[in-house]
Every structure is written in C-alpha cells, then in structure tokens.
CSV table of C-alpha atoms in Angstrom, one decimal:
chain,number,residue,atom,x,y,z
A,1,UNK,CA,-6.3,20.6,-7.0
A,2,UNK,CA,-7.2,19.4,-3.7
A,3,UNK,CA,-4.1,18.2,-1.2
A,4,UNK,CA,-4.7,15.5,1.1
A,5,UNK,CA,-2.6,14.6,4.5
A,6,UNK,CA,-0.9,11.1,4.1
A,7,UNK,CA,-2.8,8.3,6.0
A,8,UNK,CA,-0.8,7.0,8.5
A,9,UNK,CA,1.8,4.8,8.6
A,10,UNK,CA,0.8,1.1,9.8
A,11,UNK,CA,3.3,0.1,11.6
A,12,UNK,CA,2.6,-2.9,11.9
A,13,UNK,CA,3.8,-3.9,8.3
A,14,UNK,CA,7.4,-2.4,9.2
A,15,UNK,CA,11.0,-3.1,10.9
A,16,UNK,CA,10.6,-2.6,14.5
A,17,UNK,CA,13.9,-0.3,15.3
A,18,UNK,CA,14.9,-2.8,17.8
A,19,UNK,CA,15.3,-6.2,16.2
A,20,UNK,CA,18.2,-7.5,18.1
A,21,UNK,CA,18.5,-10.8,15.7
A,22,UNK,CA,19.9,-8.2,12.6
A,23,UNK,CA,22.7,-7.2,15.4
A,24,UNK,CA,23.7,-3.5,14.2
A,25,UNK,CA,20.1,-2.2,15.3
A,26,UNK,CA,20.5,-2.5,18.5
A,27,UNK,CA,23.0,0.6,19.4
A,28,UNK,CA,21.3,2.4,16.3
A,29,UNK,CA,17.4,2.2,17.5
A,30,UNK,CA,15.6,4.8,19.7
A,31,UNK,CA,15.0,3.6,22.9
A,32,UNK,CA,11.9,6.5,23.1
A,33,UNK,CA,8.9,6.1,20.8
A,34,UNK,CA,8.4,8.3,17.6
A,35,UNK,CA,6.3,11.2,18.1
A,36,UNK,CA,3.4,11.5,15.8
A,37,UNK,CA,2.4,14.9,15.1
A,38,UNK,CA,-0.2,15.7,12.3
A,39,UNK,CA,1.1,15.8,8.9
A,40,UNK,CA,1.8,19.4,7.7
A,41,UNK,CA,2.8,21.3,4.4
A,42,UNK,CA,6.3,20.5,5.2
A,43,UNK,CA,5.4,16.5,5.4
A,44,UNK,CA,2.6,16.4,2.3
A,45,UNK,CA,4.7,18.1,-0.3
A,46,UNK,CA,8.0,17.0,-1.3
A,47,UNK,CA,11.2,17.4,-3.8
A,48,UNK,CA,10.3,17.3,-7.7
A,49,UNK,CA,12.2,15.7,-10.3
A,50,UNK,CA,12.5,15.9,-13.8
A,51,UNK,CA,13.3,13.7,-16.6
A,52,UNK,CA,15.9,16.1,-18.4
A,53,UNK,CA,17.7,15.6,-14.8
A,54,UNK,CA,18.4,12.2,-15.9
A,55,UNK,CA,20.6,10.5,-18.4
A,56,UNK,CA,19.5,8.0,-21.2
A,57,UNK,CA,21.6,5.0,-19.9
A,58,UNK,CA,21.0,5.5,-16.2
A,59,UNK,CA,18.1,3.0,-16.3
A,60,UNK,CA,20.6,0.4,-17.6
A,61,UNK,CA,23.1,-1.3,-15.3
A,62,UNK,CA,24.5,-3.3,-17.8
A,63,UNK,CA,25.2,-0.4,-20.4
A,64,UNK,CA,25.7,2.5,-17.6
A,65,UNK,CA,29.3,1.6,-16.6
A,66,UNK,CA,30.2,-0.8,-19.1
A,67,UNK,CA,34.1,0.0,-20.7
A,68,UNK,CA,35.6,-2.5,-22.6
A,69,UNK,CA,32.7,-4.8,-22.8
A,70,UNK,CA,29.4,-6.4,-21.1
A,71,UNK,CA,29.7,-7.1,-17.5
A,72,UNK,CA,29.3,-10.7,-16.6
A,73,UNK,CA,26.3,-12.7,-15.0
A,74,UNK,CA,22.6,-12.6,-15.8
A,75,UNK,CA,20.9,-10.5,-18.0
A,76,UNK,CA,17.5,-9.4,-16.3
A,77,UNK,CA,14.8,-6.9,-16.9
A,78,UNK,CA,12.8,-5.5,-13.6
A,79,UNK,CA,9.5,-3.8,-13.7
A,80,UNK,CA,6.5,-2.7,-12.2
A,81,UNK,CA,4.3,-0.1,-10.9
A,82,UNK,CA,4.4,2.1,-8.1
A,83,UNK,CA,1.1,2.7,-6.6
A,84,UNK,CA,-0.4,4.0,-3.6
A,85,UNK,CA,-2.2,2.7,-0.4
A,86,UNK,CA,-5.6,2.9,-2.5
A,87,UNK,CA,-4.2,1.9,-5.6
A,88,UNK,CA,-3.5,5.0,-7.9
A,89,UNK,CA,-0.5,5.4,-9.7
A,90,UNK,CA,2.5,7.4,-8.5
A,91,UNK,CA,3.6,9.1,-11.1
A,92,UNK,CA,6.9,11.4,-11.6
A,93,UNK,CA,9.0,9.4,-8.5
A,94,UNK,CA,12.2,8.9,-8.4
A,95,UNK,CA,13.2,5.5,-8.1
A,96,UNK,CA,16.7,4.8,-7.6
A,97,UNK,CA,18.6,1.2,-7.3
A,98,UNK,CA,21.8,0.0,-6.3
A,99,UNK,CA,23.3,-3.4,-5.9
A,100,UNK,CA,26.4,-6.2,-5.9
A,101,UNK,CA,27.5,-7.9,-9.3
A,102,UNK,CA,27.0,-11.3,-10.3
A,103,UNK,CA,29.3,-12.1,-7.7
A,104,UNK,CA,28.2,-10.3,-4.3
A,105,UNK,CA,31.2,-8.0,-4.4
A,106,UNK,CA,29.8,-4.1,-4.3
A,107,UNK,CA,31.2,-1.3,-6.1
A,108,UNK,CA,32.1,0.4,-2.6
A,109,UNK,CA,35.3,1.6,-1.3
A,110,UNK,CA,34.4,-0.3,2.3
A,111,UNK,CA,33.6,-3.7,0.6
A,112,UNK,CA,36.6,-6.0,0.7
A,113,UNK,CA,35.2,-9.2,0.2
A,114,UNK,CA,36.9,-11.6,-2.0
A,115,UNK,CA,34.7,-11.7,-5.0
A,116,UNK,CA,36.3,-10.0,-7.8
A,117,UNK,CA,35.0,-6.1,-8.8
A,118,UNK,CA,33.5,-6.3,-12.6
A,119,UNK,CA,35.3,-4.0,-14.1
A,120,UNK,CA,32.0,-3.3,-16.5
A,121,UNK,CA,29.6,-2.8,-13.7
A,122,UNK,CA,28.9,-0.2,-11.5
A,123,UNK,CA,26.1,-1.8,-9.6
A,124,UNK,CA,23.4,1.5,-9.6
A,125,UNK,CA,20.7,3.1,-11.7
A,126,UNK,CA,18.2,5.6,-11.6
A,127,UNK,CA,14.7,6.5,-13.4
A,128,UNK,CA,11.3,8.3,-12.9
A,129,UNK,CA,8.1,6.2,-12.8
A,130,UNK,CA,5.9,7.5,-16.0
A,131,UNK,CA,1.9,8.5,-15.9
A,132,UNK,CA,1.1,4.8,-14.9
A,133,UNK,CA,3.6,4.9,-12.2
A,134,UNK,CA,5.2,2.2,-14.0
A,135,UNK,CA,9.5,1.7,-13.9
A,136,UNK,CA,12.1,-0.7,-16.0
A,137,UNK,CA,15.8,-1.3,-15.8
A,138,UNK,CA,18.1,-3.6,-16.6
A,139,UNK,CA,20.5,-5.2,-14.7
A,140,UNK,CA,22.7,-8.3,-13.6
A,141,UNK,CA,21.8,-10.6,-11.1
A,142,UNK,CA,23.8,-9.8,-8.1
A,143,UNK,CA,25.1,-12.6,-6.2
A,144,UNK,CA,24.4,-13.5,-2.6
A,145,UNK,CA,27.1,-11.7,-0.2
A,146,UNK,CA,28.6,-12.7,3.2
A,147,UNK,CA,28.4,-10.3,6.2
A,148,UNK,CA,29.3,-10.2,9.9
A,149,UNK,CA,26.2,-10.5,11.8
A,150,UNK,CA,27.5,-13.5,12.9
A,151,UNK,CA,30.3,-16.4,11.6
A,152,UNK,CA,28.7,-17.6,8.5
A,153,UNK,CA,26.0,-15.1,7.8
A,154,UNK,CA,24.6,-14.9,3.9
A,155,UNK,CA,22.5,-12.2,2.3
A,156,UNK,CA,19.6,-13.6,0.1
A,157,UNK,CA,20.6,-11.8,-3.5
A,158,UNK,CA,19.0,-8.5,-3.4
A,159,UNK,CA,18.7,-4.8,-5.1
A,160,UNK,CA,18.0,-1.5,-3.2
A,161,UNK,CA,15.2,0.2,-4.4
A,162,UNK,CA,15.1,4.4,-2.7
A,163,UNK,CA,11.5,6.0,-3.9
A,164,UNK,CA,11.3,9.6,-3.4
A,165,UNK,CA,7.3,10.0,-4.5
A,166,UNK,CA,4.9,12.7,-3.8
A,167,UNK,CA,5.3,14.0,-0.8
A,168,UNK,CA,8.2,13.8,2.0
A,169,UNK,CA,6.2,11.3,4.0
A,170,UNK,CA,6.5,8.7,1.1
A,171,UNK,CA,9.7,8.6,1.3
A,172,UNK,CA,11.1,5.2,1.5
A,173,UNK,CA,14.0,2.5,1.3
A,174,UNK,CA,13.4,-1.0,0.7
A,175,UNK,CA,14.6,-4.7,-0.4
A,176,UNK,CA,13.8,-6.3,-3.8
A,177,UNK,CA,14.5,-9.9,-3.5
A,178,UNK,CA,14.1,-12.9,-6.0
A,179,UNK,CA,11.6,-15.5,-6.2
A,180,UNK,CA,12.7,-18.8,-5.0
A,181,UNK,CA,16.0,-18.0,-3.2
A,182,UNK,CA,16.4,-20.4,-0.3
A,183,UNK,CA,19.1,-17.6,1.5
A,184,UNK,CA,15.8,-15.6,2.1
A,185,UNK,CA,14.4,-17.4,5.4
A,186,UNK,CA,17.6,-17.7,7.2
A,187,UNK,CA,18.1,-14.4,6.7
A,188,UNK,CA,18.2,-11.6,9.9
A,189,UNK,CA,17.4,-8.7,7.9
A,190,UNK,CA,14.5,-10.0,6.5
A,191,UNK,CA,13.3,-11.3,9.4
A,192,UNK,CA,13.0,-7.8,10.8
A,193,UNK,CA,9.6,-7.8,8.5
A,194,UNK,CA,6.7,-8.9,11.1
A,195,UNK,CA,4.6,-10.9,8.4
A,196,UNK,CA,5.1,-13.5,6.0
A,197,UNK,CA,2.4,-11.8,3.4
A,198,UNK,CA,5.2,-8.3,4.0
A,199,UNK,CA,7.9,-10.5,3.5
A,200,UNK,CA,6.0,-11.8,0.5
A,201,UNK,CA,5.6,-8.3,-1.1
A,202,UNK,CA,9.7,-7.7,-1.6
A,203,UNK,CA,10.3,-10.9,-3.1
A,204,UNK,CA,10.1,-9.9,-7.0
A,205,UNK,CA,8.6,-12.7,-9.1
A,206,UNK,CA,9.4,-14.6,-12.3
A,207,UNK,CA,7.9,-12.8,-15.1
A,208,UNK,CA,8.5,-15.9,-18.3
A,209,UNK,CA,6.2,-13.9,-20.6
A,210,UNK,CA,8.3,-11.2,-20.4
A,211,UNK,CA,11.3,-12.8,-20.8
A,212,UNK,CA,12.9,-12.0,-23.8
A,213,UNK,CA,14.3,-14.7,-26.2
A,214,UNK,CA,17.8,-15.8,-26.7
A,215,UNK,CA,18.5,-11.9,-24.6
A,216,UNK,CA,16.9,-11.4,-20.8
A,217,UNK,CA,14.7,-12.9,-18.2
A,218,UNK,CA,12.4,-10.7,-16.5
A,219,UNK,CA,11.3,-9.9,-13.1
A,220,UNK,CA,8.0,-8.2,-11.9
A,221,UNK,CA,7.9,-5.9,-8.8
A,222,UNK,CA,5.2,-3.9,-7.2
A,223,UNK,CA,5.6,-1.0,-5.0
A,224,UNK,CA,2.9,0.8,-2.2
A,225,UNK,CA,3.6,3.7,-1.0
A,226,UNK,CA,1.3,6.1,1.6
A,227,UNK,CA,-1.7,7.2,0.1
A,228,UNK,CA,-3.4,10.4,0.6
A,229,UNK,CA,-6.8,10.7,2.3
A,230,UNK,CA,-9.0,12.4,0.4
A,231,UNK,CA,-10.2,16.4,1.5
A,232,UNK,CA,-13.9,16.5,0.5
A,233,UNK,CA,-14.9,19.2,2.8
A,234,UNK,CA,-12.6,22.3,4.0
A,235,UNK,CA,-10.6,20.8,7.3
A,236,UNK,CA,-8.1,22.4,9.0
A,237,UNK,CA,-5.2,20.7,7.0
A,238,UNK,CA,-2.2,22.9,7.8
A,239,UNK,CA,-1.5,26.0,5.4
A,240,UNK,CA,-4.7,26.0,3.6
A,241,UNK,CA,-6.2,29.1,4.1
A,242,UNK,CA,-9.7,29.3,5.1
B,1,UNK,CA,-14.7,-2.6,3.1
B,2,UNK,CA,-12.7,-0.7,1.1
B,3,UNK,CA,-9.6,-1.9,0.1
B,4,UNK,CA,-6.4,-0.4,1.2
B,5,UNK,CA,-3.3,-2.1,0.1
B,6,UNK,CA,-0.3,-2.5,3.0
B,7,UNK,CA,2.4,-0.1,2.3
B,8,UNK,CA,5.8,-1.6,1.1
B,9,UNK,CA,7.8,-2.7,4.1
B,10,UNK,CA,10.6,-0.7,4.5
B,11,UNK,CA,14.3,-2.4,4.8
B,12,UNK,CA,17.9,-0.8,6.0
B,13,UNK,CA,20.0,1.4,3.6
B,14,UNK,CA,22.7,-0.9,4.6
B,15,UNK,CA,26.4,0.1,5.0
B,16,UNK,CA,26.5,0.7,1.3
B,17,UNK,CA,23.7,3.2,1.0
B,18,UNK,CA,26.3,5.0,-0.9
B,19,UNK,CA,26.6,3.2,-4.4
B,20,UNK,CA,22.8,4.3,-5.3
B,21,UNK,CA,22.5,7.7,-3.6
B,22,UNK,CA,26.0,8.9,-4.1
B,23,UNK,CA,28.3,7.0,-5.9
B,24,UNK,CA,30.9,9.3,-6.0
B,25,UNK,CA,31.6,9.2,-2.4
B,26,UNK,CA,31.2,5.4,-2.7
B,27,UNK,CA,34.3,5.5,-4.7
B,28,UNK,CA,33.0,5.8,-8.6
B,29,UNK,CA,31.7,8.3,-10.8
B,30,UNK,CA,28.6,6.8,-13.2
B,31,UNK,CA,26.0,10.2,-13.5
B,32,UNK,CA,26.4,13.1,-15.7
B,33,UNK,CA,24.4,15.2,-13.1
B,34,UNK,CA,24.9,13.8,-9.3
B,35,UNK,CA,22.5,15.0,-6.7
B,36,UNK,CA,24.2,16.3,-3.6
B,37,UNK,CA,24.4,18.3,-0.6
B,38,UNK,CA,24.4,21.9,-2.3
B,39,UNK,CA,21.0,23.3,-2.4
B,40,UNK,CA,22.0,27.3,-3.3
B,41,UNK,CA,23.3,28.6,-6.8
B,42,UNK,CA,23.9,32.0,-7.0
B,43,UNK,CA,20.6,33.2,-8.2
B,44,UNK,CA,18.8,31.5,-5.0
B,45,UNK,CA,17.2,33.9,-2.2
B,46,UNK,CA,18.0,33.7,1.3
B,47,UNK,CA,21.0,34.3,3.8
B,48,UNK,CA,23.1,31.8,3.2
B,49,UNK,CA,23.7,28.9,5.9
B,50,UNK,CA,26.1,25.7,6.3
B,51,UNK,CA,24.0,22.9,8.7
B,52,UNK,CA,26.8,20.7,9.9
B,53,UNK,CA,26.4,17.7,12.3
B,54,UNK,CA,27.1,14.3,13.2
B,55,UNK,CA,25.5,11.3,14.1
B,56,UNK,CA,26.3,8.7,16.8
B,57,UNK,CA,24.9,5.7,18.3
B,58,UNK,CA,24.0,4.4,21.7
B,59,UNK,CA,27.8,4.1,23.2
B,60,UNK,CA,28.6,7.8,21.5
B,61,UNK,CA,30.4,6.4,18.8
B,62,UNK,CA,30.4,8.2,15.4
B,63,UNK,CA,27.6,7.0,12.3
B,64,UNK,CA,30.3,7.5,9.8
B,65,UNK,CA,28.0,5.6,6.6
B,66,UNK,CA,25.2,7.5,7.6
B,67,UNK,CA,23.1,8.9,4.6
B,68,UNK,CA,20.9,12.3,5.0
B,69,UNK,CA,18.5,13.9,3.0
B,70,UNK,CA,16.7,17.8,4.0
B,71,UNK,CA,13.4,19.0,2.8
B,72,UNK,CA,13.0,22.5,3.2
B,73,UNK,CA,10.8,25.5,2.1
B,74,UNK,CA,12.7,28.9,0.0
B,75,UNK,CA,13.2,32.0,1.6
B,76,UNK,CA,9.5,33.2,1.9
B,77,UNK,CA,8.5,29.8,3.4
B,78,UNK,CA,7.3,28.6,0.2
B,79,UNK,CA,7.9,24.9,-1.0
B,80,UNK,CA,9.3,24.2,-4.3
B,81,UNK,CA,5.9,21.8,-4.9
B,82,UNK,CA,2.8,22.2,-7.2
B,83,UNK,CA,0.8,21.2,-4.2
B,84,UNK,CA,1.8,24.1,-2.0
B,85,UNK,CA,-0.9,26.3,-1.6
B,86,UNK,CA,0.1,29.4,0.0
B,87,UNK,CA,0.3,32.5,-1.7
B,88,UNK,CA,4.2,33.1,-1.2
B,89,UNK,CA,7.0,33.9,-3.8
B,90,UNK,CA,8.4,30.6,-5.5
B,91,UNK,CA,12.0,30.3,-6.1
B,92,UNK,CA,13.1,29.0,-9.3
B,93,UNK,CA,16.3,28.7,-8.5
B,94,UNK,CA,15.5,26.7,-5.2
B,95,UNK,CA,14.5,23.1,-5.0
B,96,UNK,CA,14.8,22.6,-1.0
B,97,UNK,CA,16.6,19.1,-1.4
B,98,UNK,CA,19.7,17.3,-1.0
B,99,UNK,CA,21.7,14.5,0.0
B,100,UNK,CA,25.4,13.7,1.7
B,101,UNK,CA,26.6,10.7,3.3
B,102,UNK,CA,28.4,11.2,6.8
B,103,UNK,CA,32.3,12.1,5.9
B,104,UNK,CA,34.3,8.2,6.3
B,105,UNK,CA,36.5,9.9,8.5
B,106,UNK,CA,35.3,12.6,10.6
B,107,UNK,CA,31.9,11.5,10.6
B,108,UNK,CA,30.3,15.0,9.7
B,109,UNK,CA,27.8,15.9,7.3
B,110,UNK,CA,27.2,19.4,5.4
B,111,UNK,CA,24.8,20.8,3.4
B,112,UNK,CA,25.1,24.2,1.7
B,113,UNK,CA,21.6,25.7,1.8
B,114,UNK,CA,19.6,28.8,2.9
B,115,UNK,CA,17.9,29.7,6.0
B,116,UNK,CA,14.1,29.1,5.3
B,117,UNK,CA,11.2,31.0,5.6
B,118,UNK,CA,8.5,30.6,8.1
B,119,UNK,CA,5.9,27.7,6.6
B,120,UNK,CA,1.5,28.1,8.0
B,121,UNK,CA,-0.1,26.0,10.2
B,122,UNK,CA,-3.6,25.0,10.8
B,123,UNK,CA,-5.8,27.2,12.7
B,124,UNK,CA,-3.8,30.8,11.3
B,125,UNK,CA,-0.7,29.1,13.4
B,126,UNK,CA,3.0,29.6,11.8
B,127,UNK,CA,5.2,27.2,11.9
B,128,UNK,CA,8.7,28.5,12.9
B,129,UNK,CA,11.8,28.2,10.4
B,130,UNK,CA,12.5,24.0,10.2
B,131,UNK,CA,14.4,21.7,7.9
B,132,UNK,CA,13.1,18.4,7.6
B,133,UNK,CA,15.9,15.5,7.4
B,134,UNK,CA,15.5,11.9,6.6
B,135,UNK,CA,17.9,9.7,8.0
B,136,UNK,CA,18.8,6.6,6.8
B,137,UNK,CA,22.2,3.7,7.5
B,138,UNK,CA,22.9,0.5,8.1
B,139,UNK,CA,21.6,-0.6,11.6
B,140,UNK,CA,18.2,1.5,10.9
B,141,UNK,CA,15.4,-0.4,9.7
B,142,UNK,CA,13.0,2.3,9.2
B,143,UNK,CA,14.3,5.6,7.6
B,144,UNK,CA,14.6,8.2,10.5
B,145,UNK,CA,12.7,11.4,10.6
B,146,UNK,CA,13.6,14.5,12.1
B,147,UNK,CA,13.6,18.3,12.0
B,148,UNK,CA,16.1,21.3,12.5
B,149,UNK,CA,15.1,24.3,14.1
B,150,UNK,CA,17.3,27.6,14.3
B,151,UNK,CA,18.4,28.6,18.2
B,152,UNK,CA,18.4,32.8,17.0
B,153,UNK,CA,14.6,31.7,16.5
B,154,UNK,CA,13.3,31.9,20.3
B,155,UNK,CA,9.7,33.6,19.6
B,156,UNK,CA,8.9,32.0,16.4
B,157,UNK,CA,10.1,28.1,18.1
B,158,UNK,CA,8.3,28.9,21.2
B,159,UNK,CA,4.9,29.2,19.1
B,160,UNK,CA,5.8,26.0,17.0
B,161,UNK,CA,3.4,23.3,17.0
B,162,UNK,CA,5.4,20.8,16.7
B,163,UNK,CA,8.0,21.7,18.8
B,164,UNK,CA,5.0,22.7,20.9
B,165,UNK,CA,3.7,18.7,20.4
B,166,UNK,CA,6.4,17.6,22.0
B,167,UNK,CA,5.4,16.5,25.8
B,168,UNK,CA,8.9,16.8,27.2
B,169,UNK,CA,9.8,20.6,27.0
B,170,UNK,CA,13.6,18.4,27.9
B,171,UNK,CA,13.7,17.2,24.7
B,172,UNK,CA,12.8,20.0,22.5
B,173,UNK,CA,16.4,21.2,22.5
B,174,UNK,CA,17.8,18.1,21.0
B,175,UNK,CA,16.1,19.2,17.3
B,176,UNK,CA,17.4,23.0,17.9
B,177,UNK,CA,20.6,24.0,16.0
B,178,UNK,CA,23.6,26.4,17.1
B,179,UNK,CA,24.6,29.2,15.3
B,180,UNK,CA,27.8,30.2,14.9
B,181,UNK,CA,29.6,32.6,13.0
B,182,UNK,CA,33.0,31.6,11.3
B,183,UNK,CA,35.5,31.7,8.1
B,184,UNK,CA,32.9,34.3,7.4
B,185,UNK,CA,30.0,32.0,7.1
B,186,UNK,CA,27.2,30.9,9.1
B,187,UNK,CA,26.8,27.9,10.3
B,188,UNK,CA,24.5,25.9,12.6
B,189,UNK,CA,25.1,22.7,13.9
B,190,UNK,CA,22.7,19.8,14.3
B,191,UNK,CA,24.0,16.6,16.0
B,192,UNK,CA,21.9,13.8,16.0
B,193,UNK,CA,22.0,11.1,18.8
B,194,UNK,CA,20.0,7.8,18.0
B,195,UNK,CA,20.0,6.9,21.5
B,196,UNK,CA,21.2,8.6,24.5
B,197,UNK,CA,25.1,8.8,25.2
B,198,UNK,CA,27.2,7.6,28.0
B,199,UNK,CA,28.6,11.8,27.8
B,200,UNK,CA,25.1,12.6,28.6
B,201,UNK,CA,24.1,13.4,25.0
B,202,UNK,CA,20.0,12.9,24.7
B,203,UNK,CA,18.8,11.0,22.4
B,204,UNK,CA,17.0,13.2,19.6
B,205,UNK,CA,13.6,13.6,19.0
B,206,UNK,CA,12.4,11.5,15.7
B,207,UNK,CA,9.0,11.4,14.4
B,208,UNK,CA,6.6,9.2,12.9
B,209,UNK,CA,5.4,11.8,10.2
C-alpha cells in the first residue's frame, strides 16, 4: 500500500483565527501566519482505534446515561458518511459527539444556566465509521443556549462532532446544526464560516424517509475530510525509503 | 475538471469541549474505557517523560478549558500506524495518543508518555525527536497545530527540517521544551502562547500541516 501526503488545506472554506464579531477569538488568535511545511510521516499517519475500545451503548445518547428513565425531548437519529476530499470513504474514524439537552443546559461543571440538568442525559457519544465510512447515533434534540458574546446572544441548536480519521492532518472539530433553525443567521460563530455553500454543509437535513414511525425523526449529515493525493511514481515523500 | 469536494469547515471546541472528549473532567462519568493523558503502561519502551505546560492568551492570562491532544512515534521512532513504512520496531504496547483538558484551576496540562525516537525525512534527512499536539478551546476557530521538541536534543534539532523551515531562527525556541529533573522524574515543559505576552512571552510557532 501506497501512502499519500494530504492535499492541502483550502483555507478558504475555514474560520479565519481572527473573527472579531465571535468576541473570544480575538485574544486567542495568532497574530503571525501558520507555517506550512510539507506534510511528513508524523502528519500522514495518525492514532488507530478499535471497535472493542468502545462500548455497545456509547452510540446512544438516550440509552448511555439514562437511570431511572428516558431523558426528555426529541427522539432523533443522525447519520451519514464520512468521506474524503475526492470522495472515498473514511473508514475506522473515530467520531465523537457531545451536546446540551432538550433544554440548552450542558452536562458541564462550568454551565450554570438556568435550564434544568436531565437527570437521564449525559449529553455525549462516541462511535467508529464502518467500511463505508458511514456513522449513526441517537440522541435528543438539544435546545438553543444563551451565551455572553454580547447581552442577548443565542446559539442556533447544535451537536459537536470531533473526527480523528486517517492521518493527524484530518483531524478536525466541527458544528452539526439543524435544518430550518432561524437562530442560525444571527449567529457569530457561524458567521466565522466565509461562505454560505460552507455554512450550508454543517446544517444536517431532514431525513422523513428515515424517520421512524410512532419512535424517531431522522437527520442526515455528511462529512469531508482531507484527502490524500495519490503517489503514482516514487517522490521524495518523507520516510520512504528510496 | 475533476471533482474535489470542499473539506468540512471547521468550528470552535467551545468552552465545553470537555463533555465529548473527557467527560470525567467535565464533571460526569458515562465510558467504561476513557481516553486520557497516559500514553505508557508498564510494558511500553522508552525513558519515561512527564510534558507539562500551559497555555495563555494575548494579555498572558491562563487557557484554563483548553483541550490537547499529542501524536507521537515509540521509542525507535516508529509510529503506531499501518501506513508507516519504515523498517523500525513497533510497540504493541504504545499507541502515541492522548488527551487532557488544561487543569480548571492551575491551568496546566500533563501527559504521561515516553521520549520518542527519531522519525526519517525526505532526502535520507532525520527528523529530530518531536511530539505533535493539536490544540483546540473555545475562542479558536481552527484546531491549533504545533510540535514539541526536546532542548537536551541540540544536534539532532539543529538538523530538523522543520525547525529548519522556520524563517525566524527567534522563534524556533518557542516549540523547544525544558528538561528538568524532579520528584525523580523527568519532565519537560512546553508552554504555549497564542499570541505574544505583555511579560514578553513570544507567541508560539503553529502550523498549517
């Protein structure tokens, strides 16, 4: 097996560091410009995970902290595929989520808003995309959630989604949003996306085939992550001998 | 043309990266098998090291829900990956990842690991001993990258090409960590500054990898 270096990262498709409108950036952006070296062994390889690391429920938010019964709010399903820049399936990542309960409150020592905790949620889950690169959980809709970025500031609702793929330059933390929430163009962190066709690409759509009768609605969301260029003669790609 | 599809944009960690990374330290316990900030057990190779550090922002003021996560080759500079294709010894008892949140208090991280081995370059170069760390926390839109080099190293980070990639021989020094010996243990200690600091701290080197 041939490995490839990672194409590079457009930038143009991501968060500038400094986007003073989502306030917190500012004092916790670079002021110098990444350097880009060339992608070596230590950047195209990356940690490996394995299914037996995992437990059975930890796909399931409803189940996977549930006590004395089912946590409140609705039931959802979320799926999709994980696939790369050219459109082949990442297989074997690790795809973790993590989120507020029906009613925006987190599961978090430092949250003290209002909103009650669920005392049968935890708000996170964990699984590894199979040989199609394709992922499921269940969950609860989390609620939208009021921050201090200025007075009277809302988060659209919204689940974490960490992928730890292939190789270390994959790695990446995003925003799953929901189709047809009006929170998501007023809000700052959002806005840090330069396109509308990005912004687009996080918002996770109505799946009503999938829904499943009289139990859960269902949600379909895509990933892309960096794909490798392919190596069809020898090159000087770091730590292959020659 | 050929198709490529855009890459997922990326989006903050947020302030409670914690809950889906490590929900222990957000306040819960949920896994059977947590991931966390102890790479060794006590068949691993290697001399082993503690890498301790904080993170601060632009007015020097402590990250405390910063997240990290290291990448890092064994003992022989071999990584734990079927991709890797030098011919060096493979650990089984070494993955070369983990994870810790910044303490809520003091603001330091720790990660229990082992010194690694040297990893090749292109053109017969060797790269010299280097953990790779991925920062991420509320505030940072794009997950940080950076890298750890060893200050005992001098020869081996003077022939570095990344270090060596690096225009400003100035600010080499902010990715080289400090060794010191104590409780009988070694440490080395890696602070990371996300922009320069009013005590004169430089802003560390991050790269677009």
């Amino acid at each position: 097996m041939t490995i490839g270096e990672f194409v590079e990262r457009d930038a143009a498709v991501h968060p500038s560091a400094l986007t003073p409108g989502y306030k917190t950036s500012i004092l916790r952006s670079p002021r110098n410009a990444l350097i880009s070296p060339r992608n070596t062994l230590s950047e195209i390889t990356g940690p490996v995970f394995g299914a037996r690391e995992l437990g059975e429920k930890d796909n399931d938010l409803i189940l996977n902290f549930a006590k004395d019964g089912l946590p409140i709010g609705e039931r959802l399903v979320i799926h999709g595929y994980v696939r790369d820049e050219f459109g082949n399936p990442v297989s074997g990542a690790l795809v973790e989520v993590w989120q507020a309960n029906a009613g925006g409150r987190y599961r978090h020592k430092k949250d003290q808003y209002l909103a009650p905790i669920d005392p049968n949620f935890g708000g996170c889950g964990r699984m590894l995309t199979d040989s199609n690169g394709y992922y499921v959980f269940r969950t609860i809709k989390p609620g939208p959630y009021p921050w201090a970025n200025s007075t009277n500031a809302w988060r659209p609702a919204h689940i974490h989604m960490s992928l730890n793929a292939d190789g270390w330059a994959q790695r990446l933390i995003t925003q799953l949003y929901f189709e047809g929430d009006p929170l998501i163009e007023r809000c700052p962190i959002v806005e840090t996306i330069p396109t509308v066709e990005q912004v687009r690409s996080l918002i996770a759509q109505e799946d009503p085939a999938n829904h499943i009768p009289f139990d859960a609605r269902t949600y379909r969301f895509d990933v892309t992550l960096r794909g490798r260029r392919a190596t069809f003669f020898e090159n000087t790609l770091p730590g292959v001998p020659r | 043309m050929v198709t490529r599809f855009p890459e997922t944009p990326s989006q903050t960690g947020g302030p409670y990266v914690h809950i889906g990374l490590a929900p222990q330290q957000a306040g819960f316990d949920i896994f059977e098998n947590n991931f966390g900030n102890t790479l060794v057990s006590d068949d691993t190779v290697g001399e082993r090291i503690v890498v301790e550090g904080r993170v601060f922002d632009g007015t020097g003021t402590l990250v405390r829900d910063a997240l990290l996560e290291i990448w890092q080759a064994n003992a022989a500079g071999k990584y734990a990956h079927p991709l890797d294709p030098q011919d060096k010894a493979i650990d089984p008892s070494f993955r070369g990842w983990g994870r810790t949140g910044a303490d809520f208090d003091s603001g330091v991280f720790e990660f229990h690991t082992i010194k690694p081995g040297s990893v090749d370059a292109d053109g017969g170069r060797v790269q010299a001993p280097h953990i790779c760390v991925a920062l991420f926390a509320r505030g940072i839109n794009v997950g940080l990258h950076t890298r750890i080099y060893f200050d005992d190293e001098t020869d081996r980070n003077a022939a570095d090409p990344v270090l060596g990639g690096i225009e400003w021989e100035t600010r080499r020094r902010t990715l080289i960590a400090k060794r010191s010996d104590r409780e009988g243990k070694v440490f080395y200690t890696f602070d990371i500054r996300l922009q320069d600091t009013p005590d004169g701290g430089a802003e560390t080197v991050f790269f677009d990898i």
